[in-house]
Amino acid sequence: MTTVYSAAEVASHDNEKDLWMIIHGGVYDLTKFLQEHPGGEEVLLNLAGQDGTVCFDEMGHTAEAVSLRETYKIGVIADGDVGAPSPSYSKKEPTVDDDNWEYEETKEETSTLPYLFTDRKLTRIIIHDKVYDVTPFLNEHPGGEEILLDHKGVDASEDFDDVGHSADAQELMKKYMIGEIVASERTNSAPKKGWTTGQNKTNQQKVEGPPILFYMIVSGFLSFLIAAWYFKLGA
């Protein structure tokens, strides 16, 4: 039988040692997953005890991530009970005071992007609207770790393409992808096709010289002249 929780009960589990979250009406205990989260701990901590549905959907999680999420499900939220909204998506309605009314402008939804780059221990970059956590790749990067650190928290698409990464390198990138930029902030720039290993990136001109038979004939003729000269001297 599925366990039913109230929003208030979920809200009491709001710290790193006891972290619950509501996603699409399901209740998830993510305490053990906190340090394993590819997007970092902070984004989960910011949503601890709250409804993280909007943030989860806008981050563009893969089917594998959704399946993994279900392994942490412990129950469902009670019908009609609504969890506290994420602070990054909370909105204020215009308010009216009986004596002196004052209109307060509705705030726009803020991006989830800042949560991705607030952890100084992690190195995350954006390439063609996708977010990559390259922290474990720093020491392995053929071009050195400094170039990755210089692009931490920014869009590195143009520089990535200009370097001319191989198809193998672009395939390796998939290992470090943790999500996508929200639709409203995407540049929709198309990645350049990578060159394959062993392929020369510049067109080389084929240089042709005289055939080897030509050198053999010339060498034989010179040998004949030398032999004739020695024969003449001996006579």
CSV table of N, CA and C in Angstrom, one decimal, residues 153-222:
chain,number,residue,atom,x,y,z
A,153,GLY,N,31.2,28.1,-15.9
A,153,GLY,CA,30.0,28.9,-15.7
A,153,GLY,C,29.6,29.7,-16.9
A,154,VAL,N,30.2,29.6,-18.0
A,154,VAL,CA,29.8,30.4,-19.2
A,154,VAL,C,29.6,29.5,-20.4
A,155,ASP,N,29.1,30.1,-21.5
A,155,ASP,CA,28.9,29.4,-22.7
A,155,ASP,C,30.2,29.3,-23.5
A,156,ALA,N,30.7,28.0,-23.7
A,156,ALA,CA,31.9,27.8,-24.3
A,156,ALA,C,31.7,27.3,-25.8
A,157,SER,N,30.5,27.4,-26.3
A,157,SER,CA,30.2,26.8,-27.6
A,157,SER,C,31.2,27.2,-28.7
A,158,GLU,N,31.4,28.5,-28.8
A,158,GLU,CA,32.2,29.1,-29.9
A,158,GLU,C,33.6,28.6,-29.8
A,159,ASP,N,34.2,28.7,-28.6
A,159,ASP,CA,35.6,28.3,-28.5
A,159,ASP,C,35.7,26.8,-28.7
A,160,PHE,N,34.8,26.0,-28.3
A,160,PHE,CA,34.8,24.6,-28.4
A,160,PHE,C,34.9,24.2,-29.9
A,161,ASP,N,34.0,24.9,-30.7
A,161,ASP,CA,34.0,24.7,-32.2
A,161,ASP,C,35.3,25.1,-32.8
A,162,ASP,N,35.8,26.3,-32.4
A,162,ASP,CA,37.0,26.9,-33.0
A,162,ASP,C,38.2,26.0,-32.9
A,163,VAL,N,38.3,25.3,-31.7
A,163,VAL,CA,39.4,24.4,-31.5
A,163,VAL,C,39.4,23.2,-32.5
A,164,GLY,N,38.2,22.8,-32.9
A,164,GLY,CA,38.0,21.7,-33.9
A,164,GLY,C,38.2,20.3,-33.2
A,165,HIS,N,37.3,20.1,-32.2
A,165,HIS,CA,37.3,18.8,-31.5
A,165,HIS,C,36.9,17.6,-32.5
A,166,SER,N,37.5,16.5,-32.2
A,166,SER,CA,37.2,15.3,-33.1
A,166,SER,C,35.8,14.7,-32.7
A,167,ALA,N,35.3,13.8,-33.6
A,167,ALA,CA,34.1,13.2,-33.3
A,167,ALA,C,34.2,12.3,-32.0
A,168,ASP,N,35.4,11.8,-31.8
A,168,ASP,CA,35.6,11.0,-30.6
A,168,ASP,C,35.4,11.9,-29.3
A,169,ALA,N,36.0,13.1,-29.4
A,169,ALA,CA,35.9,14.0,-28.3
A,169,ALA,C,34.4,14.4,-28.0
A,170,GLN,N,33.7,14.6,-29.1
A,170,GLN,CA,32.3,15.0,-29.0
A,170,GLN,C,31.4,13.8,-28.4
A,171,GLU,N,31.8,12.6,-28.7
A,171,GLU,CA,31.2,11.4,-28.1
A,171,GLU,C,31.5,11.3,-26.7
A,172,LEU,N,32.7,11.6,-26.3
A,172,LEU,CA,33.2,11.6,-24.9
A,172,LEU,C,32.4,12.6,-24.0
A,173,MET,N,32.0,13.7,-24.6
A,173,MET,CA,31.3,14.8,-23.9
A,173,MET,C,30.0,14.2,-23.3
A,174,LYS,N,29.4,13.3,-23.9
A,174,LYS,CA,28.1,12.8,-23.5
A,174,LYS,C,28.2,12.2,-22.1
A,175,LYS,N,29.3,11.7,-21.7
A,175,LYS,CA,29.6,11.2,-20.4
A,175,LYS,C,29.4,12.2,-19.3
A,176,TYR,N,29.7,13.5,-19.6
A,176,TYR,CA,29.7,14.5,-18.6
A,176,TYR,C,28.5,15.4,-18.7
A,177,MET,N,27.5,15.1,-19.5
A,177,MET,CA,26.4,16.0,-19.6
A,177,MET,C,25.4,15.7,-18.5
A,178,ILE,N,25.0,16.8,-17.8
A,178,ILE,CA,24.1,16.7,-16.7
A,178,ILE,C,22.7,17.3,-16.9
A,179,GLY,N,22.5,18.0,-18.0
A,179,GLY,CA,21.2,18.6,-18.3
A,179,GLY,C,21.3,19.6,-19.4
A,180,GLU,N,20.2,20.3,-19.6
A,180,GLU,CA,20.1,21.3,-20.7
A,180,GLU,C,19.6,22.7,-20.1
A,181,ILE,N,19.9,23.7,-20.9
A,181,ILE,CA,19.5,25.1,-20.5
A,181,ILE,C,18.0,25.2,-20.7
A,182,VAL,N,17.3,25.9,-19.8
A,182,VAL,CA,15.9,26.1,-20.0
A,182,VAL,C,15.6,26.7,-21.4
A,183,ALA,N,14.4,26.4,-21.9
A,183,ALA,CA,14.1,26.8,-23.3
A,183,ALA,C,14.2,28.3,-23.6
A,184,SER,N,13.9,29.1,-22.6
A,184,SER,CA,13.9,30.5,-22.8
A,184,SER,C,15.3,31.1,-22.9
A,185,GLU,N,16.3,30.4,-22.5
A,185,GLU,CA,17.7,30.9,-22.5
A,185,GLU,C,18.6,30.2,-23.5
A,186,ARG,N,18.0,29.3,-24.3
A,186,ARG,CA,18.8,28.6,-25.3
A,186,ARG,C,19.2,29.5,-26.5
A,187,THR,N,20.4,29.3,-27.0
A,187,THR,CA,20.8,30.0,-28.2
A,187,THR,C,20.5,29.3,-29.5
A,188,ASN,N,20.2,28.0,-29.3
A,188,ASN,CA,19.9,27.1,-30.5
A,188,ASN,C,21.0,27.1,-31.6
A,189,SER,N,22.2,27.2,-31.1
A,189,SER,CA,23.3,27.2,-32.1
A,189,SER,C,23.7,25.7,-32.4
A,190,ALA,N,23.9,25.4,-33.7
A,190,ALA,CA,24.1,24.1,-34.1
A,190,ALA,C,25.6,23.8,-34.0
A,191,PRO,N,26.0,22.6,-33.4
A,191,PRO,CA,27.4,22.2,-33.3
A,191,PRO,C,28.0,21.9,-34.6
A,192,LYS,N,29.3,22.2,-34.7
A,192,LYS,CA,30.0,21.9,-36.0
A,192,LYS,C,30.3,20.4,-36.0
A,193,LYS,N,30.3,19.8,-37.1
A,193,LYS,CA,30.7,18.4,-37.3
A,193,LYS,C,32.1,18.2,-37.0
A,194,GLY,N,32.4,17.2,-36.1
A,194,GLY,CA,33.8,16.9,-35.7
A,194,GLY,C,34.5,16.1,-36.7
A,195,TRP,N,35.8,16.2,-36.8
A,195,TRP,CA,36.6,15.4,-37.7
A,195,TRP,C,36.9,14.1,-37.0
A,196,THR,N,37.1,13.0,-37.7
A,196,THR,CA,37.4,11.7,-37.1
A,196,THR,C,38.8,11.5,-36.9
A,197,THR,N,39.1,10.6,-36.0
A,197,THR,CA,40.5,10.2,-35.7
A,197,THR,C,41.2,9.7,-36.9
A,198,GLY,N,42.5,10.2,-37.2
A,198,GLY,CA,43.2,9.7,-38.4
A,198,GLY,C,43.0,10.6,-39.6
A,199,GLN,N,42.0,11.4,-39.6
A,199,GLN,CA,41.7,12.3,-40.7
A,199,GLN,C,42.4,13.6,-40.6
A,200,ASN,N,43.1,14.0,-41.7
A,200,ASN,CA,43.8,15.3,-41.7
A,200,ASN,C,42.8,16.4,-41.9
A,201,LYS,N,42.8,17.4,-41.0
A,201,LYS,CA,41.8,18.5,-41.1
A,201,LYS,C,42.0,19.4,-42.2
A,202,THR,N,43.2,19.4,-42.9
A,202,THR,CA,43.5,20.3,-44.0
A,202,THR,C,43.7,19.4,-45.3
A,203,ASN,N,43.3,20.0,-46.4
A,203,ASN,CA,43.4,19.3,-47.6
A,203,ASN,C,44.9,19.3,-48.1
A,204,GLN,N,45.5,18.2,-48.3
A,204,GLN,CA,46.9,18.1,-48.7
A,204,GLN,C,46.9,17.9,-50.2
A,205,GLN,N,47.9,18.6,-50.9
A,205,GLN,CA,48.1,18.4,-52.3
A,205,GLN,C,49.0,17.2,-52.5
A,206,LYS,N,48.7,16.4,-53.5
A,206,LYS,CA,49.5,15.3,-53.8
A,206,LYS,C,50.7,15.7,-54.7
A,207,VAL,N,51.9,15.5,-54.2
A,207,VAL,CA,53.1,15.9,-55.0
A,207,VAL,C,53.6,14.6,-55.7
A,208,GLU,N,53.7,14.7,-57.0
A,208,GLU,CA,54.2,13.6,-57.8
A,208,GLU,C,55.6,13.9,-58.4
A,209,GLY,N,56.5,13.0,-58.4
A,209,GLY,CA,57.8,13.2,-59.0
A,209,GLY,C,58.0,12.2,-60.1
A,210,PRO,N,59.2,12.2,-60.7
A,210,PRO,CA,59.5,11.2,-61.8
A,210,PRO,C,59.4,9.8,-61.2
A,211,PRO,N,59.0,8.8,-62.1
A,211,PRO,CA,58.9,7.4,-61.7
A,211,PRO,C,60.2,6.8,-61.4
A,212,ILE,N,60.3,5.8,-60.6
A,212,ILE,CA,61.5,5.2,-60.2
A,212,ILE,C,62.3,4.6,-61.4
A,213,LEU,N,61.5,4.2,-62.4
A,213,LEU,CA,62.2,3.6,-63.6
A,213,LEU,C,63.1,4.6,-64.2
A,214,PHE,N,62.8,5.9,-64.2
A,214,PHE,CA,63.6,7.0,-64.8
A,214,PHE,C,65.0,7.0,-64.1
A,215,TYR,N,64.9,6.9,-62.7
A,215,TYR,CA,66.2,7.0,-62.0
A,215,TYR,C,67.0,5.7,-62.3
A,216,MET,N,66.4,4.6,-62.5
A,216,MET,CA,67.2,3.4,-62.8
A,216,MET,C,67.9,3.5,-64.1
A,217,ILE,N,67.2,4.1,-65.1
A,217,ILE,CA,67.8,4.2,-66.4
A,217,ILE,C,69.0,5.2,-66.4
A,218,VAL,N,68.8,6.3,-65.7
A,218,VAL,CA,69.9,7.3,-65.6
A,218,VAL,C,71.1,6.7,-64.9
A,219,SER,N,70.8,6.0,-63.8
A,219,SER,CA,71.9,5.4,-63.0
A,219,SER,C,72.6,4.4,-63.9
A,220,GLY,N,71.9,3.6,-64.7
A,220,GLY,CA,72.6,2.6,-65.5
A,220,GLY,C,73.4,3.2,-66.6
A,221,PHE,N,72.9,4.3,-67.2
A,221,PHE,CA,73.7,5.0,-68.2
A,221,PHE,C,75.0,5.6,-67.7
A,222,LEU,N,74.9,6.2,-66.5
A,222,LEU,CA,76.1,6.8,-65.9
A,222,LEU,C,77.1,5.7,-65.6
